[in-house]
PDB file of C-alpha atoms in Angstrom:
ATOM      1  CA  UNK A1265      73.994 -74.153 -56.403  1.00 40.00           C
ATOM      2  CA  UNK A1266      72.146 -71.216 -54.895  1.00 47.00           C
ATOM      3  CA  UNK A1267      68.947 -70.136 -54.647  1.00 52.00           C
ATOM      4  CA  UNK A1268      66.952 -67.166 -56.165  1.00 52.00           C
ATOM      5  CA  UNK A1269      65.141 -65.690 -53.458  1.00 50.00           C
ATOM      6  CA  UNK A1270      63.582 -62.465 -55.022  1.00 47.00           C
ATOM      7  CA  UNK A1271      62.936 -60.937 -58.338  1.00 52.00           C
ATOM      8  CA  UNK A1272      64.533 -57.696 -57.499  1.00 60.00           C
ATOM      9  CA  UNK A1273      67.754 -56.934 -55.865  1.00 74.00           C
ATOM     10  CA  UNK A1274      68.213 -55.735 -52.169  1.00 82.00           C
ATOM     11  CA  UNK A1275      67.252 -52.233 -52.310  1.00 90.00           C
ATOM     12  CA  UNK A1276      66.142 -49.103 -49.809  1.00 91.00           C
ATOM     13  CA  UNK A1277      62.500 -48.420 -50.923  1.00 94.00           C
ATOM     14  CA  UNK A1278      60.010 -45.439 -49.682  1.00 95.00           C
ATOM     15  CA  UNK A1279      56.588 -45.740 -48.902  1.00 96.00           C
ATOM     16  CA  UNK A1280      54.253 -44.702 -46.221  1.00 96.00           C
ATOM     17  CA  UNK A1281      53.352 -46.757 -43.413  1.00 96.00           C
ATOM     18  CA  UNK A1282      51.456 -46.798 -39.731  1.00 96.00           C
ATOM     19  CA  UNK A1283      52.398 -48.332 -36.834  1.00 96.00           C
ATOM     20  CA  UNK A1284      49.222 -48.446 -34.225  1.00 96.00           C
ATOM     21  CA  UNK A1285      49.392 -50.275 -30.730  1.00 97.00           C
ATOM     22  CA  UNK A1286      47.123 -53.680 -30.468  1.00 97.00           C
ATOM     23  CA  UNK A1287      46.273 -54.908 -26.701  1.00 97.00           C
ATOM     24  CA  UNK A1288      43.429 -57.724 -26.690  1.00 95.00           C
ATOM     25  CA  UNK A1289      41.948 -60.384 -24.625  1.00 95.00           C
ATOM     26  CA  UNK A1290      43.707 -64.135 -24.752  1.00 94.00           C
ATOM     27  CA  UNK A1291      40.442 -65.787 -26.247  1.00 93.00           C
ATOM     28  CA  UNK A1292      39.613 -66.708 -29.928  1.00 92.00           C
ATOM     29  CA  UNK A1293      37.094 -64.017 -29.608  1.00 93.00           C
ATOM     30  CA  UNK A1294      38.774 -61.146 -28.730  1.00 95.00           C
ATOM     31  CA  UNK A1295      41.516 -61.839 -31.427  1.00 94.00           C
ATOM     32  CA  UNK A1296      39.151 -62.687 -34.071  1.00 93.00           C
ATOM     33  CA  UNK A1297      37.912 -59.230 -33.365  1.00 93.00           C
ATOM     34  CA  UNK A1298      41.348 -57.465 -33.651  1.00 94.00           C
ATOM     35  CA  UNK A1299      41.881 -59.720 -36.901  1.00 95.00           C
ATOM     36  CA  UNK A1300      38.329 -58.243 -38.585  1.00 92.00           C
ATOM     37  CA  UNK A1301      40.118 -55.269 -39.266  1.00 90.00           C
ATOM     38  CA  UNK A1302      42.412 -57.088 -41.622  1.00 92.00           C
ATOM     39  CA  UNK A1303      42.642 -57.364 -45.108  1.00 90.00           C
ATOM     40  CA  UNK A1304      41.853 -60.723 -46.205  1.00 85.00           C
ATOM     41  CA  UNK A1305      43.053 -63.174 -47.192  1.00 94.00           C
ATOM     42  CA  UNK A1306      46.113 -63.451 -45.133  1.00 97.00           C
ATOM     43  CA  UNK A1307      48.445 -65.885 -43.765  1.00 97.00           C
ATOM     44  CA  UNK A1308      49.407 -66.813 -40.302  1.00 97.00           C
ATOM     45  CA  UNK A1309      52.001 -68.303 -38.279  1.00 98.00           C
ATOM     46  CA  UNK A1310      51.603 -68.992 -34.637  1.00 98.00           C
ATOM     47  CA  UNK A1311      53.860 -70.374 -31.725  1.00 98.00           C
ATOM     48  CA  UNK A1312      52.022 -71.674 -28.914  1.00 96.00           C
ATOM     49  CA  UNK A1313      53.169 -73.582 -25.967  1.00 94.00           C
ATOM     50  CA  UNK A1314      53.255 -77.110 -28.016  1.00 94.00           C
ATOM     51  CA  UNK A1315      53.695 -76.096 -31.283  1.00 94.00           C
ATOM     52  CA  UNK A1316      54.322 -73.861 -34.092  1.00 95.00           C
ATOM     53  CA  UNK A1317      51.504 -73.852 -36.919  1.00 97.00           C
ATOM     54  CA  UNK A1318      50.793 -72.263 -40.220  1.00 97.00           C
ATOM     55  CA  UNK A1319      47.052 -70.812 -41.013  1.00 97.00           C
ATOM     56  CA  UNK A1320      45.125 -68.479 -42.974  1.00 96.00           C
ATOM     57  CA  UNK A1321      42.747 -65.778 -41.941  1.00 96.00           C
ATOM     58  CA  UNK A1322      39.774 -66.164 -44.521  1.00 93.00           C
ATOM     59  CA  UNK A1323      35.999 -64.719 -44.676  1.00 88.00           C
ATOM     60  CA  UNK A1324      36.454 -63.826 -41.420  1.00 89.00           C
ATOM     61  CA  UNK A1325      37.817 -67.020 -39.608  1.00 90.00           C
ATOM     62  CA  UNK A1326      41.561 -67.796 -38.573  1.00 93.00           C
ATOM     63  CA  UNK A1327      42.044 -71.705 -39.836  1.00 94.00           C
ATOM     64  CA  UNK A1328      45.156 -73.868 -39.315  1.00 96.00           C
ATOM     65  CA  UNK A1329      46.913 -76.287 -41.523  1.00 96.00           C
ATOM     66  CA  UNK A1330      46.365 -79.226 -39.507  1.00 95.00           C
ATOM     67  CA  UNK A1331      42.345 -78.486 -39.487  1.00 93.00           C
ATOM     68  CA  UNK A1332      42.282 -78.087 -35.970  1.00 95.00           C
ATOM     69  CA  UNK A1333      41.075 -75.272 -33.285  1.00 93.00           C
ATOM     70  CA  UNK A1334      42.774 -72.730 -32.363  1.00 94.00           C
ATOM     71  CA  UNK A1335      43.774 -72.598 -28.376  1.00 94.00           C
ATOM     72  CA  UNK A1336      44.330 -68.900 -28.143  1.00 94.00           C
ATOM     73  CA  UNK A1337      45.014 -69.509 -24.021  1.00 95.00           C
ATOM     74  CA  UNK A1338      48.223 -71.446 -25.311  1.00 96.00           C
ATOM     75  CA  UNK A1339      49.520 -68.813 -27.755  1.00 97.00           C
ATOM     76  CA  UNK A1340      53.307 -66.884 -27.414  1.00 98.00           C
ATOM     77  CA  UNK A1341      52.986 -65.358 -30.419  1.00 98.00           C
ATOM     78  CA  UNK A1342      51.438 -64.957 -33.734  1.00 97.00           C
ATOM     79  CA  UNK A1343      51.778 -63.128 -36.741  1.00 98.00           C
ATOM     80  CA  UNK A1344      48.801 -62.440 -39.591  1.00 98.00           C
ATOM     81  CA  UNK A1345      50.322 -61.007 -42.396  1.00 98.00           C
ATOM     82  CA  UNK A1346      49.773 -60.530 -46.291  1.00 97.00           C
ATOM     83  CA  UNK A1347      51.054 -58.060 -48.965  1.00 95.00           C
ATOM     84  CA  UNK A1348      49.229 -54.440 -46.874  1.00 96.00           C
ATOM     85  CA  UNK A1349      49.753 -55.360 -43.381  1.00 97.00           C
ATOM     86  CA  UNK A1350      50.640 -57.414 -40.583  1.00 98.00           C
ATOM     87  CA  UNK A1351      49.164 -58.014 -36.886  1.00 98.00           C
ATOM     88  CA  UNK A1352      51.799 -58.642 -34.730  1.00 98.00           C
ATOM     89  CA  UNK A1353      51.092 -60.179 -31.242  1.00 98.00           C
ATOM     90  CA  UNK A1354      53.104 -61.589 -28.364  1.00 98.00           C
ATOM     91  CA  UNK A1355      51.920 -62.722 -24.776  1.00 97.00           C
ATOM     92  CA  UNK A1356      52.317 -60.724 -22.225  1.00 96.00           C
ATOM     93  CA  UNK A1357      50.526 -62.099 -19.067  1.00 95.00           C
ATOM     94  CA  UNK A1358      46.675 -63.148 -19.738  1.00 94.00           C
ATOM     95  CA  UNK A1359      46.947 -60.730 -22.802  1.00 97.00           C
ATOM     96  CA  UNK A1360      48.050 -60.493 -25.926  1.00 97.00           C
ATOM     97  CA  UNK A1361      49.816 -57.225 -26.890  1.00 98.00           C
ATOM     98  CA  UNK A1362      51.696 -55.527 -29.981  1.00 97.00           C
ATOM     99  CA  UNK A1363      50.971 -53.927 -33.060  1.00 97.00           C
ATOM    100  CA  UNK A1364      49.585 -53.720 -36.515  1.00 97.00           C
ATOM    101  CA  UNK A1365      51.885 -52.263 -39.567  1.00 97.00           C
ATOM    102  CA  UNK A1366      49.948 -51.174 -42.399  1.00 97.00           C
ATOM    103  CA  UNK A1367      51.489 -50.097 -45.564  1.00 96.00           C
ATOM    104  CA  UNK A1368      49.958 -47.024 -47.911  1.00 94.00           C
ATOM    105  CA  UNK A1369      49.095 -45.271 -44.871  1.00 92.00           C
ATOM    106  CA  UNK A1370      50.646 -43.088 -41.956  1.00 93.00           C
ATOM    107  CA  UNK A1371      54.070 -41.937 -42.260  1.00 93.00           C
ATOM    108  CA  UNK A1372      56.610 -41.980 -44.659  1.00 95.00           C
ATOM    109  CA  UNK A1373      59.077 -44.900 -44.330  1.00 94.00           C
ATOM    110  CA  UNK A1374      62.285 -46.447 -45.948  1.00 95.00           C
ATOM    111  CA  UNK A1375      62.193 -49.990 -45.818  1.00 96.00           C
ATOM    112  CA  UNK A1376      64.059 -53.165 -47.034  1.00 95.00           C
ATOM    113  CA  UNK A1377      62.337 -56.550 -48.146  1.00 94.00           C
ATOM    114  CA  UNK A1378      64.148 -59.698 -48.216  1.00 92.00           C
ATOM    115  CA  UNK A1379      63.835 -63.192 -48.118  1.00 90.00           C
ATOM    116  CA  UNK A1380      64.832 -66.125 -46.251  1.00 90.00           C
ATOM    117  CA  UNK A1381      64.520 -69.878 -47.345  1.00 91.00           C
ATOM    118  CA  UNK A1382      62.763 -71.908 -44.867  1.00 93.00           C
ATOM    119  CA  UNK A1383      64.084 -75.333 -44.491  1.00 90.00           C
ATOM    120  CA  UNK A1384      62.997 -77.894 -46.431  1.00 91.00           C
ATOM    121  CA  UNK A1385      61.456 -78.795 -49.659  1.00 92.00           C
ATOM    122  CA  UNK A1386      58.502 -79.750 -50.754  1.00 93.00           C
ATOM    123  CA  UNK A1387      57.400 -83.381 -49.789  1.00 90.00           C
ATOM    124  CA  UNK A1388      54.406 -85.478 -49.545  1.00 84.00           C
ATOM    125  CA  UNK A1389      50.603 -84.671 -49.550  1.00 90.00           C
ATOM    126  CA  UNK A1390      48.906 -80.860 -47.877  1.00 92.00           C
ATOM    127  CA  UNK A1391      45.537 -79.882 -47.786  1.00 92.00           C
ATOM    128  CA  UNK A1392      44.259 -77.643 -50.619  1.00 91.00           C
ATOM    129  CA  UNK A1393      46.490 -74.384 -50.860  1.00 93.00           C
ATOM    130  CA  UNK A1394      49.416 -75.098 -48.391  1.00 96.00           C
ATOM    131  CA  UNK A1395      52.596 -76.747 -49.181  1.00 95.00           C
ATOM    132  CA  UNK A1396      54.383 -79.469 -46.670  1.00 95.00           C
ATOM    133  CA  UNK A1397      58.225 -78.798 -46.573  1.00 95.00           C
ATOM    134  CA  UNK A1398      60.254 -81.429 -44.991  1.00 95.00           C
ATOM    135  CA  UNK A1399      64.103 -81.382 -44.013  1.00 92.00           C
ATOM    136  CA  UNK A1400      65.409 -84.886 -43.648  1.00 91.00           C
ATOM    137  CA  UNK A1401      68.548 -83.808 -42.283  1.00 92.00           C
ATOM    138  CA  UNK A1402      67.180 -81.862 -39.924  1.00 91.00           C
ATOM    139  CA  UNK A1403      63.705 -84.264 -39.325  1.00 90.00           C
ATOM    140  CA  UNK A1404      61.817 -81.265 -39.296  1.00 90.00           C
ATOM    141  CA  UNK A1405      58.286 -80.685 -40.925  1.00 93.00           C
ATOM    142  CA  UNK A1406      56.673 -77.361 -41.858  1.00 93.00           C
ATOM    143  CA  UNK A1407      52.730 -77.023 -43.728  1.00 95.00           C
ATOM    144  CA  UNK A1408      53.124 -73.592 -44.975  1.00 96.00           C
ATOM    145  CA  UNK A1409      50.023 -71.255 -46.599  1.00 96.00           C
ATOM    146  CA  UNK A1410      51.019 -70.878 -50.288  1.00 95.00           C
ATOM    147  CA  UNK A1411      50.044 -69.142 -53.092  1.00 91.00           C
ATOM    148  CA  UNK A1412      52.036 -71.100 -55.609  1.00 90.00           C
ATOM    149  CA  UNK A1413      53.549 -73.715 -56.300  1.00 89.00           C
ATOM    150  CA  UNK A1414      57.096 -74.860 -55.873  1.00 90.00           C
ATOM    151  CA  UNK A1415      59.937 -77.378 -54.257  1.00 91.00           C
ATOM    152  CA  UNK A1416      61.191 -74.561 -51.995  1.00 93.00           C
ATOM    153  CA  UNK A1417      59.673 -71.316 -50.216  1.00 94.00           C
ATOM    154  CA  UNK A1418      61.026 -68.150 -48.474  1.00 93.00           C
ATOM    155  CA  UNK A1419      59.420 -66.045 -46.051  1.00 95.00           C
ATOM    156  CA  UNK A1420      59.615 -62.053 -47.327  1.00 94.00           C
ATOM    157  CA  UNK A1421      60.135 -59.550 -44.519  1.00 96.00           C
ATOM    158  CA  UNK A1422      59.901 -55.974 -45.099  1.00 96.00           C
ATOM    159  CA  UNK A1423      62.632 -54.427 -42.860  1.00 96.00           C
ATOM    160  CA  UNK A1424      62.107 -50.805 -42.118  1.00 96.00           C
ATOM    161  CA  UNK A1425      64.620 -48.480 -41.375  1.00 95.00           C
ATOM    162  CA  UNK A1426      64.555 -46.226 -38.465  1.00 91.00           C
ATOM    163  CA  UNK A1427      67.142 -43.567 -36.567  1.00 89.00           C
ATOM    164  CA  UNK A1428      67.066 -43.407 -33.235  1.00 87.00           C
ATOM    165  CA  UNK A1429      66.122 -40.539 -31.442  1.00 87.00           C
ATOM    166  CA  UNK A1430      69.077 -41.002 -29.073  1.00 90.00           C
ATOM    167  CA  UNK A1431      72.059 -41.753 -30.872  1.00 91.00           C
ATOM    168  CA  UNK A1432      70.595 -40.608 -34.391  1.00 88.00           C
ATOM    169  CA  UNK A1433      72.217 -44.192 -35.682  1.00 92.00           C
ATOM    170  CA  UNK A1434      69.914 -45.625 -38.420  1.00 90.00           C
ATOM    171  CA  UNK A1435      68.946 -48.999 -38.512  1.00 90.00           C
ATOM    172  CA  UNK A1436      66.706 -51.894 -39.111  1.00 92.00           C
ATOM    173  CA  UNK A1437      63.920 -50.739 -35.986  1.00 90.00           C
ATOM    174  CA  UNK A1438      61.188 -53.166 -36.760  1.00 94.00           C
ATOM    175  CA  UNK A1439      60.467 -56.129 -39.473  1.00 96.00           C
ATOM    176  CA  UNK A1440      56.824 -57.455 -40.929  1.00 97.00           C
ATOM    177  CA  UNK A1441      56.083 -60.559 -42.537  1.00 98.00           C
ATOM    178  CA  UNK A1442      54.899 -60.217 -46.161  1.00 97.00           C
ATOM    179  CA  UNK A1443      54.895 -63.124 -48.018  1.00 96.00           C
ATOM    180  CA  UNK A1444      55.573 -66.764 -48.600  1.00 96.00           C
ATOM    181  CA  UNK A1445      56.737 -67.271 -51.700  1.00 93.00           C
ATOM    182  CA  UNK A1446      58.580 -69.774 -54.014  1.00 92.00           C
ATOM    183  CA  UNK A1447      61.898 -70.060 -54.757  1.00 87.00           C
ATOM    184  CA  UNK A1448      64.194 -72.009 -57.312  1.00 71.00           C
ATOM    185  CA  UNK A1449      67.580 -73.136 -57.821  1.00 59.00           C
ATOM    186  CA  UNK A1450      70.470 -71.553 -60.238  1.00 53.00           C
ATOM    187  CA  UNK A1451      73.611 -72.858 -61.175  1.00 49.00           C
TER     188      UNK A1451
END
């Protein structure tokens, strides 16, 4: 068996899209500012010292799966995402820095989107619009942000395709979440 990851085929697509530098504060504040400028609803994933989490980013606040606060002082990275844009953020001493990719806007791109399962499928209860994916084998447990529902999800990246200004190779020169999406199983 196999599974379907994507309606479409693997395929180079066109499209426009900006890159802009993000630098902000390591507080809930500061990032809850950069996030305003988001397109909402979107989902989130976030490693921090202790953990990785799943969240959304909603009518203006970031929440997380498990209904907890966010710590932003104990955050390595995060990424807020939907189908537009992403806000991509990794520590870098008592800041957080990176970038926002926004799609319909800035320059024109080629790009890539795939999909890769995450592990698991779906298991046991989740609050209201996530699903919780567990891998026995592996004794790992994920609560994911969905949008619909299903026994398996993938995580869509949009992969776009850059030359470099050195060696004029082309190449995959930075990746964006997208989605989370379901999945199902052929014969």
């Amino acid at each position: 068996m196999s599974l379907v990851l994507a309606q479409k085929k693997l395929e180079r697509q066109e499209g426009q899209t900006s890159f802009l530098p993000v630098e902000c504060g390591l507080s809930l504040e500061a990032l809850e500012k950069e996030l305003a400028g988001l397109s909402a609803p979107a989902k989130a994933v976030i490693w921090q010292q202790h953990r990785l989490i799943f969240g959304r980013w909603e009518e203006g606040k970031l929440s997380l799966s498990d209904g907890s606060q966010l710590e932003a002082e104990l955050i390595l990275e995060l990424r807020v995402f939907n189908e537009q844009e992403e806000l991509h953020l990794v520590r870098s001493g008592e800041k957080l820095t990176g970038r926002l990719a926004r799609d319909g806007a800035g320059e024109q791109q080629s790009y890539v989107d795939s999909i890769s399962p995450l592990w698991g499928e779906t298991s046991g209860e989740a609050p209201a619009g996530y699903a919780r994916l567990k891998d026995e084998d592996r004794q790992l447990e994920l609560v994911v942000p969905v949008s619909e529902q299903g026994s398996r999800y993938g995580l869509v990246t949009r992969n776009y395709i850059m030359a470099s200004p050195l060696t004029y190779q082309a190449g995959y020169g930075d990746y964006r979440y997208v989605s989370i999406t379901a999945t199902r199983e052929v014969k």
